[in-house]
Amino acid sequence: FTPPVKKGEDPFRTDNLPENLGYHLKMKDGVVYVYPNEAAVSKDEPKPLPYPNLDTFLDDMNFLLALIAQGPV
């Protein structure tokens, strides 16, 4: 939930954003992999996260779309 903007508040302020952590992203077969730095990208060593394969992602997305089409989720 994001509350509505208060009077006088700048909705586009950026001083409250976290610092740049230097992560790099690379897409392989439709799945985005997260790398800690540029060197890890060149070595193809992504962070150890639970990456789905494309088939799993598509199955999950189709399930969500079917739920949404049936009414409020």
mmCIF file with all atom_site columns, C-alpha atoms in Angstrom:
data_model
loop_
_atom_site.group_PDB
_atom_site.id
_atom_site.type_symbol
_atom_site.label_atom_id
_atom_site.label_alt_id
_atom_site.label_comp_id
_atom_site.label_asym_id
_atom_site.label_entity_id
_atom_site.label_seq_id
_atom_site.pdbx_PDB_ins_code
_atom_site.Cartn_x
_atom_site.Cartn_y
_atom_site.Cartn_z
_atom_site.occupancy
_atom_site.B_iso_or_equiv
_atom_site.pdbx_formal_charge
_atom_site.auth_seq_id
_atom_site.auth_comp_id
_atom_site.auth_asym_id
_atom_site.auth_atom_id
_atom_site.pdbx_PDB_model_num
ATOM 1  C CA . PHE A 1 1  ? 0.000   0.000   0.000   1.00 0.00 ? 1  PHE A CA 1
ATOM 2  C CA . THR A 1 2  ? 1.334   3.392   -0.990  1.00 0.00 ? 2  THR A CA 1
ATOM 3  C CA . PRO A 1 3  ? -0.439  6.228   0.789   1.00 0.00 ? 3  PRO A CA 1
ATOM 4  C CA . PRO A 1 4  ? -1.533  9.224   -1.274  1.00 0.00 ? 4  PRO A CA 1
ATOM 5  C CA . VAL A 1 5  ? 0.838   12.157  -1.526  1.00 0.00 ? 5  VAL A CA 1
ATOM 6  C CA . LYS A 1 6  ? 0.399   14.726  1.223   1.00 0.00 ? 6  LYS A CA 1
ATOM 7  C CA . LYS A 1 7  ? 0.010   18.399  0.427   1.00 0.00 ? 7  LYS A CA 1
ATOM 8  C CA . GLY A 1 8  ? 3.411   19.966  -0.237  1.00 0.00 ? 8  GLY A CA 1
ATOM 9  C CA . GLU A 1 9  ? 5.139   16.586  -0.555  1.00 0.00 ? 9  GLU A CA 1
ATOM 10 C CA . ASP A 1 10 ? 7.202   15.841  -3.685  1.00 0.00 ? 10 ASP A CA 1
ATOM 11 C CA . PRO A 1 11 ? 6.110   12.439  -5.067  1.00 0.00 ? 11 PRO A CA 1
ATOM 12 C CA . PHE A 1 12 ? 9.258   12.259  -7.219  1.00 0.00 ? 12 PHE A CA 1
ATOM 13 C CA . ARG A 1 13 ? 11.853  12.819  -4.497  1.00 0.00 ? 13 ARG A CA 1
ATOM 14 C CA . THR A 1 14 ? 14.890  10.574  -4.714  1.00 0.00 ? 14 THR A CA 1
ATOM 15 C CA . ASP A 1 15 ? 16.739  11.320  -1.470  1.00 0.00 ? 15 ASP A CA 1
ATOM 16 C CA . ASN A 1 16 ? 15.043  8.355   0.215   1.00 0.00 ? 16 ASN A CA 1
ATOM 17 C CA . LEU A 1 17 ? 16.198  5.761   -2.349  1.00 0.00 ? 17 LEU A CA 1
ATOM 18 C CA . PRO A 1 18 ? 18.796  3.186   -1.269  1.00 0.00 ? 18 PRO A CA 1
ATOM 19 C CA . GLU A 1 19 ? 22.355  3.588   -2.501  1.00 0.00 ? 19 GLU A CA 1
ATOM 20 C CA . ASN A 1 20 ? 23.473  1.926   -5.731  1.00 0.00 ? 20 ASN A CA 1
ATOM 21 C CA . LEU A 1 21 ? 24.682  -1.543  -4.779  1.00 0.00 ? 21 LEU A CA 1
ATOM 22 C CA . GLY A 1 22 ? 26.385  -2.121  -8.129  1.00 0.00 ? 22 GLY A CA 1
ATOM 23 C CA . TYR A 1 23 ? 24.330  -5.124  -9.194  1.00 0.00 ? 23 TYR A CA 1
ATOM 24 C CA . HIS A 1 24 ? 24.220  -6.049  -12.870 1.00 0.00 ? 24 HIS A CA 1
ATOM 25 C CA . LEU A 1 25 ? 21.431  -7.898  -14.654 1.00 0.00 ? 25 LEU A CA 1
ATOM 26 C CA . LYS A 1 26 ? 21.594  -10.278 -17.587 1.00 0.00 ? 26 LYS A CA 1
ATOM 27 C CA . MET A 1 27 ? 18.753  -12.120 -19.280 1.00 0.00 ? 27 MET A CA 1
ATOM 28 C CA . LYS A 1 28 ? 19.271  -15.738 -20.335 1.00 0.00 ? 28 LYS A CA 1
ATOM 29 C CA . ASP A 1 29 ? 16.435  -17.653 -21.992 1.00 0.00 ? 29 ASP A CA 1
ATOM 30 C CA . GLY A 1 30 ? 13.869  -15.147 -20.725 1.00 0.00 ? 30 GLY A CA 1
ATOM 31 C CA . VAL A 1 31 ? 15.031  -15.266 -17.084 1.00 0.00 ? 31 VAL A CA 1
ATOM 32 C CA . VAL A 1 32 ? 16.825  -12.292 -15.511 1.00 0.00 ? 32 VAL A CA 1
ATOM 33 C CA . TYR A 1 33 ? 19.935  -13.219 -13.507 1.00 0.00 ? 33 TYR A CA 1
ATOM 34 C CA . VAL A 1 34 ? 21.452  -10.920 -10.866 1.00 0.00 ? 34 VAL A CA 1
ATOM 35 C CA . TYR A 1 35 ? 25.219  -10.473 -10.685 1.00 0.00 ? 35 TYR A CA 1
ATOM 36 C CA . PRO A 1 36 ? 27.084  -8.730  -7.848  1.00 0.00 ? 36 PRO A CA 1
ATOM 37 C CA . ASN A 1 37 ? 29.421  -6.847  -10.230 1.00 0.00 ? 37 ASN A CA 1
ATOM 38 C CA . GLU A 1 38 ? 30.691  -6.582  -13.802 1.00 0.00 ? 38 GLU A CA 1
ATOM 39 C CA . ALA A 1 39 ? 33.433  -9.167  -13.227 1.00 0.00 ? 39 ALA A CA 1
ATOM 40 C CA . ALA A 1 40 ? 30.859  -11.761 -12.181 1.00 0.00 ? 40 ALA A CA 1
ATOM 41 C CA . VAL A 1 41 ? 28.926  -11.081 -15.398 1.00 0.00 ? 41 VAL A CA 1
ATOM 42 C CA . SER A 1 42 ? 31.986  -11.827 -17.527 1.00 0.00 ? 42 SER A CA 1
ATOM 43 C CA . LYS A 1 43 ? 32.608  -15.045 -15.520 1.00 0.00 ? 43 LYS A CA 1
ATOM 44 C CA . ASP A 1 44 ? 28.887  -15.953 -15.717 1.00 0.00 ? 44 ASP A CA 1
ATOM 45 C CA . GLU A 1 45 ? 28.654  -16.297 -11.909 1.00 0.00 ? 45 GLU A CA 1
ATOM 46 C CA . PRO A 1 46 ? 25.214  -15.000 -10.857 1.00 0.00 ? 46 PRO A CA 1
ATOM 47 C CA . LYS A 1 47 ? 24.187  -14.538 -7.234  1.00 0.00 ? 47 LYS A CA 1
ATOM 48 C CA . PRO A 1 48 ? 22.856  -17.784 -5.707  1.00 0.00 ? 48 PRO A CA 1
ATOM 49 C CA . LEU A 1 49 ? 19.146  -16.984 -5.943  1.00 0.00 ? 49 LEU A CA 1
ATOM 50 C CA . PRO A 1 50 ? 16.235  -19.328 -6.743  1.00 0.00 ? 50 PRO A CA 1
ATOM 51 C CA . TYR A 1 51 ? 16.010  -18.710 -10.499 1.00 0.00 ? 51 TYR A CA 1
ATOM 52 C CA . PRO A 1 52 ? 13.047  -20.342 -12.234 1.00 0.00 ? 52 PRO A CA 1
ATOM 53 C CA . ASN A 1 53 ? 13.434  -21.788 -15.679 1.00 0.00 ? 53 ASN A CA 1
ATOM 54 C CA . LEU A 1 54 ? 11.331  -20.301 -18.466 1.00 0.00 ? 54 LEU A CA 1
ATOM 55 C CA . ASP A 1 55 ? 8.746   -23.109 -18.416 1.00 0.00 ? 55 ASP A CA 1
ATOM 56 C CA . THR A 1 56 ? 8.137   -22.682 -14.678 1.00 0.00 ? 56 THR A CA 1
ATOM 57 C CA . PHE A 1 57 ? 7.801   -18.926 -15.083 1.00 0.00 ? 57 PHE A CA 1
ATOM 58 C CA . LEU A 1 58 ? 5.296   -19.291 -17.925 1.00 0.00 ? 58 LEU A CA 1
ATOM 59 C CA . ASP A 1 59 ? 3.254   -21.854 -15.976 1.00 0.00 ? 59 ASP A CA 1
ATOM 60 C CA . ASP A 1 60 ? 3.120   -19.533 -12.962 1.00 0.00 ? 60 ASP A CA 1
ATOM 61 C CA . MET A 1 61 ? 2.242   -16.507 -15.103 1.00 0.00 ? 61 MET A CA 1
ATOM 62 C CA . ASN A 1 62 ? -0.545  -18.369 -16.909 1.00 0.00 ? 62 ASN A CA 1
ATOM 63 C CA . PHE A 1 63 ? -1.952  -19.471 -13.550 1.00 0.00 ? 63 PHE A CA 1
ATOM 64 C CA . LEU A 1 64 ? -1.938  -15.868 -12.276 1.00 0.00 ? 64 LEU A CA 1
ATOM 65 C CA . LEU A 1 65 ? -3.596  -14.614 -15.454 1.00 0.00 ? 65 LEU A CA 1
ATOM 66 C CA . ALA A 1 66 ? -6.310  -17.261 -15.106 1.00 0.00 ? 66 ALA A CA 1
ATOM 67 C CA . LEU A 1 67 ? -6.934  -16.166 -11.509 1.00 0.00 ? 67 LEU A CA 1
ATOM 68 C CA . ILE A 1 68 ? -7.119  -12.508 -12.524 1.00 0.00 ? 68 ILE A CA 1
ATOM 69 C CA . ALA A 1 69 ? -9.543  -13.297 -15.345 1.00 0.00 ? 69 ALA A CA 1
ATOM 70 C CA . GLN A 1 70 ? -11.878 -15.021 -12.855 1.00 0.00 ? 70 GLN A CA 1
ATOM 71 C CA . GLY A 1 71 ? -12.340 -11.885 -10.755 1.00 0.00 ? 71 GLY A CA 1
ATOM 72 C CA . PRO A 1 72 ? -10.762 -10.030 -7.815  1.00 0.00 ? 72 PRO A CA 1
ATOM 73 C CA . VAL A 1 73 ? -7.555  -11.556 -6.569  1.00 0.00 ? 73 VAL A CA 1
#
